[in-house]
Amino acid sequence: MELFGYFACLFIGITLGLIGSGGAILTVPILVYLFHIKPEHATGYSLFIVGFTSGIGAIRHYFMGNLQLKTAVYFVVPSTTMLLFTRKYILPNIPDQLVQIGSFNCTKDLLLLILFSVLMIFASISMIRKSAEPIENQKVNPFQLSVIGFIVGCVSGLLGAGGGFLIIPSLLFFGKLSMKQAVGTSLLIITTATLLGFAGDVLQGRSFDYTLLAKITALALAGLLLGTQLSKKMNSAQLKPIFGWFILSMGIYIIIKSVFFSNLMQ
């Protein structure tokens, strides 16, 4: 099972290289189901893996001239602040046992998996449907960007996901960016927030298997490089909705497995 997990980590990077997004959302399910890491701890691992691989992508976009630093700041400051607050004060204070109704027992780990599966479903919908054309605003709306930054920070803090499917539309509609600029700037925002979030976990004394973390990250990076080369020969616009349906089915599977089968086995 662990061997299959390493292959799946390679797939994370390949997907990121092919379509520029989406692959990182598989990180937590892979860590939980293939490496048997508790969901709360998996979110910490995911922060580093998502942040590091996004950082490589952000560097590529920097040399392509796609990073819009001023717009990124409107997002990064509230997003990072909320992420660190969530990791330090909200996540540790969620009770391990939340509610029990008959034979159904809702635990903290179960809640995180359900929330993550819902996130996967929303992300899959954004990949399946055609991208809307950005609305031409008269000016950048820093307030709306900051509000969405707070939301993304909370999502990232709880679930260890980058939230790119929320960031990119926001940069398009409220930041007046082109699609390429939105993707590049989104990667910079994700990198900054998630790596600072991981650093916060380390400073709070959370322990990690750094050998495993290095292996998974290296495989994801190798997949990213491979996917980038494949993207030059394949149509990423056609691949994106296909991968979206895969993410949708995974999200539904996690809900069914977590809610029904985990309680049947208790």
PDB file of N, CA, C and O in Angstrom, residues 1-12 26-27 29-31 33-36 212 215-216 219-220:
ATOM      1  N   MET A   1       0.833  -1.209   0.000  1.00  0.00           N
ATOM      2  CA  MET A   1       0.000   0.000   0.000  1.00  0.00           C
ATOM      3  C   MET A   1       0.869   1.261   0.000  1.00  0.00           C
ATOM      4  O   MET A   1       0.577   2.237  -0.666  1.00  0.00           O
ATOM      5  N   GLU A   2       1.976   1.227   0.772  1.00  0.00           N
ATOM      6  CA  GLU A   2       2.862   2.385   0.838  1.00  0.00           C
ATOM      7  C   GLU A   2       3.534   2.627  -0.509  1.00  0.00           C
ATOM      8  O   GLU A   2       3.736   3.775  -0.913  1.00  0.00           O
ATOM      9  N   LEU A   3       3.864   1.538  -1.221  1.00  0.00           N
ATOM     10  CA  LEU A   3       4.472   1.676  -2.545  1.00  0.00           C
ATOM     11  C   LEU A   3       3.513   2.383  -3.498  1.00  0.00           C
ATOM     12  O   LEU A   3       3.918   3.261  -4.275  1.00  0.00           O
ATOM     13  N   PHE A   4       2.243   2.013  -3.432  1.00  0.00           N
ATOM     14  CA  PHE A   4       1.231   2.682  -4.246  1.00  0.00           C
ATOM     15  C   PHE A   4       1.110   4.155  -3.844  1.00  0.00           C
ATOM     16  O   PHE A   4       0.860   5.022  -4.680  1.00  0.00           O
ATOM     17  N   GLY A   5       1.305   4.428  -2.556  1.00  0.00           N
ATOM     18  CA  GLY A   5       1.265   5.803  -2.064  1.00  0.00           C
ATOM     19  C   GLY A   5       2.343   6.661  -2.691  1.00  0.00           C
ATOM     20  O   GLY A   5       2.101   7.817  -3.061  1.00  0.00           O
ATOM     21  N   TYR A   6       3.549   6.097  -2.833  1.00  0.00           N
ATOM     22  CA  TYR A   6       4.645   6.849  -3.462  1.00  0.00           C
ATOM     23  C   TYR A   6       4.328   7.136  -4.925  1.00  0.00           C
ATOM     24  O   TYR A   6       4.635   8.226  -5.436  1.00  0.00           O
ATOM     25  N   PHE A   7       3.723   6.163  -5.602  1.00  0.00           N
ATOM     26  CA  PHE A   7       3.322   6.382  -6.993  1.00  0.00           C
ATOM     27  C   PHE A   7       2.267   7.496  -7.068  1.00  0.00           C
ATOM     28  O   PHE A   7       2.292   8.332  -7.973  1.00  0.00           O
ATOM     29  N   ALA A   8       1.346   7.499  -6.115  1.00  0.00           N
ATOM     30  CA  ALA A   8       0.305   8.530  -6.083  1.00  0.00           C
ATOM     31  C   ALA A   8       0.911   9.912  -5.867  1.00  0.00           C
ATOM     32  O   ALA A   8       0.419  10.905  -6.409  1.00  0.00           O
ATOM     33  N   CYS A   9       1.990  10.000  -5.076  1.00  0.00           N
ATOM     34  CA  CYS A   9       2.675  11.275  -4.850  1.00  0.00           C
ATOM     35  C   CYS A   9       3.278  11.802  -6.153  1.00  0.00           C
ATOM     36  O   CYS A   9       3.279  13.006  -6.409  1.00  0.00           O
ATOM     37  N   LEU A  10       3.782  10.888  -6.973  1.00  0.00           N
ATOM     38  CA  LEU A  10       4.298  11.264  -8.286  1.00  0.00           C
ATOM     39  C   LEU A  10       3.159  11.831  -9.134  1.00  0.00           C
ATOM     40  O   LEU A  10       3.335  12.808  -9.874  1.00  0.00           O
ATOM     41  N   PHE A  11       1.979  11.236  -9.002  1.00  0.00           N
ATOM     42  CA  PHE A  11       0.797  11.670  -9.757  1.00  0.00           C
ATOM     43  C   PHE A  11       0.378  13.084  -9.365  1.00  0.00           C
ATOM     44  O   PHE A  11      -0.132  13.852 -10.197  1.00  0.00           O
ATOM     45  N   ILE A  12       0.578  13.447  -8.084  1.00  0.00           N
ATOM     46  CA  ILE A  12       0.270  14.811  -7.626  1.00  0.00           C
ATOM     47  C   ILE A  12       1.030  15.823  -8.472  1.00  0.00           C
ATOM     48  O   ILE A  12       0.464  16.787  -8.997  1.00  0.00           O
ATOM     49  N   LEU A  26      -5.096  16.234  -3.659  1.00  0.00           N
ATOM     50  CA  LEU A  26      -5.044  14.797  -3.392  1.00  0.00           C
ATOM     51  C   LEU A  26      -4.087  14.454  -2.247  1.00  0.00           C
ATOM     52  O   LEU A  26      -4.074  13.325  -1.779  1.00  0.00           O
ATOM     53  N   THR A  27      -3.294  15.430  -1.800  1.00  0.00           N
ATOM     54  CA  THR A  27      -2.236  15.151  -0.828  1.00  0.00           C
ATOM     55  C   THR A  27      -2.775  14.572   0.474  1.00  0.00           C
ATOM     56  O   THR A  27      -2.291  13.546   0.962  1.00  0.00           O
ATOM     57  N   PRO A  29      -5.790  13.079   1.231  1.00  0.00           N
ATOM     58  CA  PRO A  29      -6.309  11.704   1.103  1.00  0.00           C
ATOM     59  C   PRO A  29      -5.210  10.662   0.936  1.00  0.00           C
ATOM     60  O   PRO A  29      -5.311   9.556   1.492  1.00  0.00           O
ATOM     61  N   ILE A  30      -4.160  10.992   0.179  1.00  0.00           N
ATOM     62  CA  ILE A  30      -3.049  10.050  -0.005  1.00  0.00           C
ATOM     63  C   ILE A  30      -2.359   9.779   1.323  1.00  0.00           C
ATOM     64  O   ILE A  30      -2.069   8.626   1.671  1.00  0.00           O
ATOM     65  N   LEU A  31      -2.111  10.827   2.092  1.00  0.00           N
ATOM     66  CA  LEU A  31      -1.441  10.667   3.384  1.00  0.00           C
ATOM     67  C   LEU A  31      -2.292   9.865   4.365  1.00  0.00           C
ATOM     68  O   LEU A  31      -1.776   9.039   5.123  1.00  0.00           O
ATOM     69  N   TYR A  33      -5.036   7.697   3.659  1.00  0.00           N
ATOM     70  CA  TYR A  33      -5.452   6.351   3.271  1.00  0.00           C
ATOM     71  C   TYR A  33      -4.310   5.442   2.834  1.00  0.00           C
ATOM     72  O   TYR A  33      -4.417   4.218   2.965  1.00  0.00           O
ATOM     73  N   LEU A  34      -3.224   6.016   2.325  1.00  0.00           N
ATOM     74  CA  LEU A  34      -2.117   5.189   1.842  1.00  0.00           C
ATOM     75  C   LEU A  34      -0.921   5.162   2.789  1.00  0.00           C
ATOM     76  O   LEU A  34      -0.169   4.192   2.818  1.00  0.00           O
ATOM     77  N   PHE A  35      -0.748   6.233   3.577  1.00  0.00           N
ATOM     78  CA  PHE A  35       0.360   6.263   4.541  1.00  0.00           C
ATOM     79  C   PHE A  35      -0.137   6.187   5.982  1.00  0.00           C
ATOM     80  O   PHE A  35       0.663   6.216   6.910  1.00  0.00           O
ATOM     81  N   HIS A  36      -1.460   6.125   6.165  1.00  0.00           N
ATOM     82  CA  HIS A  36      -2.090   5.922   7.481  1.00  0.00           C
ATOM     83  C   HIS A  36      -1.684   6.997   8.495  1.00  0.00           C
ATOM     84  O   HIS A  36      -1.395   6.698   9.652  1.00  0.00           O
ATOM     85  N   LEU A 212      10.005  10.781   5.504  1.00  0.00           N
ATOM     86  CA  LEU A 212       8.818  10.553   4.674  1.00  0.00           C
ATOM     87  C   LEU A 212       8.431  11.836   3.943  1.00  0.00           C
ATOM     88  O   LEU A 212       8.097  11.801   2.754  1.00  0.00           O
ATOM     89  N   LYS A 215      10.710  12.384   0.990  1.00  0.00           N
ATOM     90  CA  LYS A 215      10.445  11.440  -0.102  1.00  0.00           C
ATOM     91  C   LYS A 215       9.213  11.870  -0.912  1.00  0.00           C
ATOM     92  O   LYS A 215       9.240  11.892  -2.142  1.00  0.00           O
ATOM     93  N   ILE A 216       8.142  12.202  -0.190  1.00  0.00           N
ATOM     94  CA  ILE A 216       6.893  12.580  -0.860  1.00  0.00           C
ATOM     95  C   ILE A 216       7.083  13.861  -1.662  1.00  0.00           C
ATOM     96  O   ILE A 216       6.649  13.969  -2.816  1.00  0.00           O
ATOM     97  N   LEU A 219       9.152  13.240  -4.828  1.00  0.00           N
ATOM     98  CA  LEU A 219       8.352  12.571  -5.863  1.00  0.00           C
ATOM     99  C   LEU A 219       7.371  13.539  -6.517  1.00  0.00           C
ATOM    100  O   LEU A 219       7.170  13.512  -7.736  1.00  0.00           O
ATOM    101  N   ALA A 220       6.762  14.399  -5.704  1.00  0.00           N
ATOM    102  CA  ALA A 220       5.837  15.392  -6.253  1.00  0.00           C
ATOM    103  C   ALA A 220       6.567  16.347  -7.194  1.00  0.00           C
ATOM    104  O   ALA A 220       6.044  16.712  -8.252  1.00  0.00           O
TER     105      ALA A 220
END
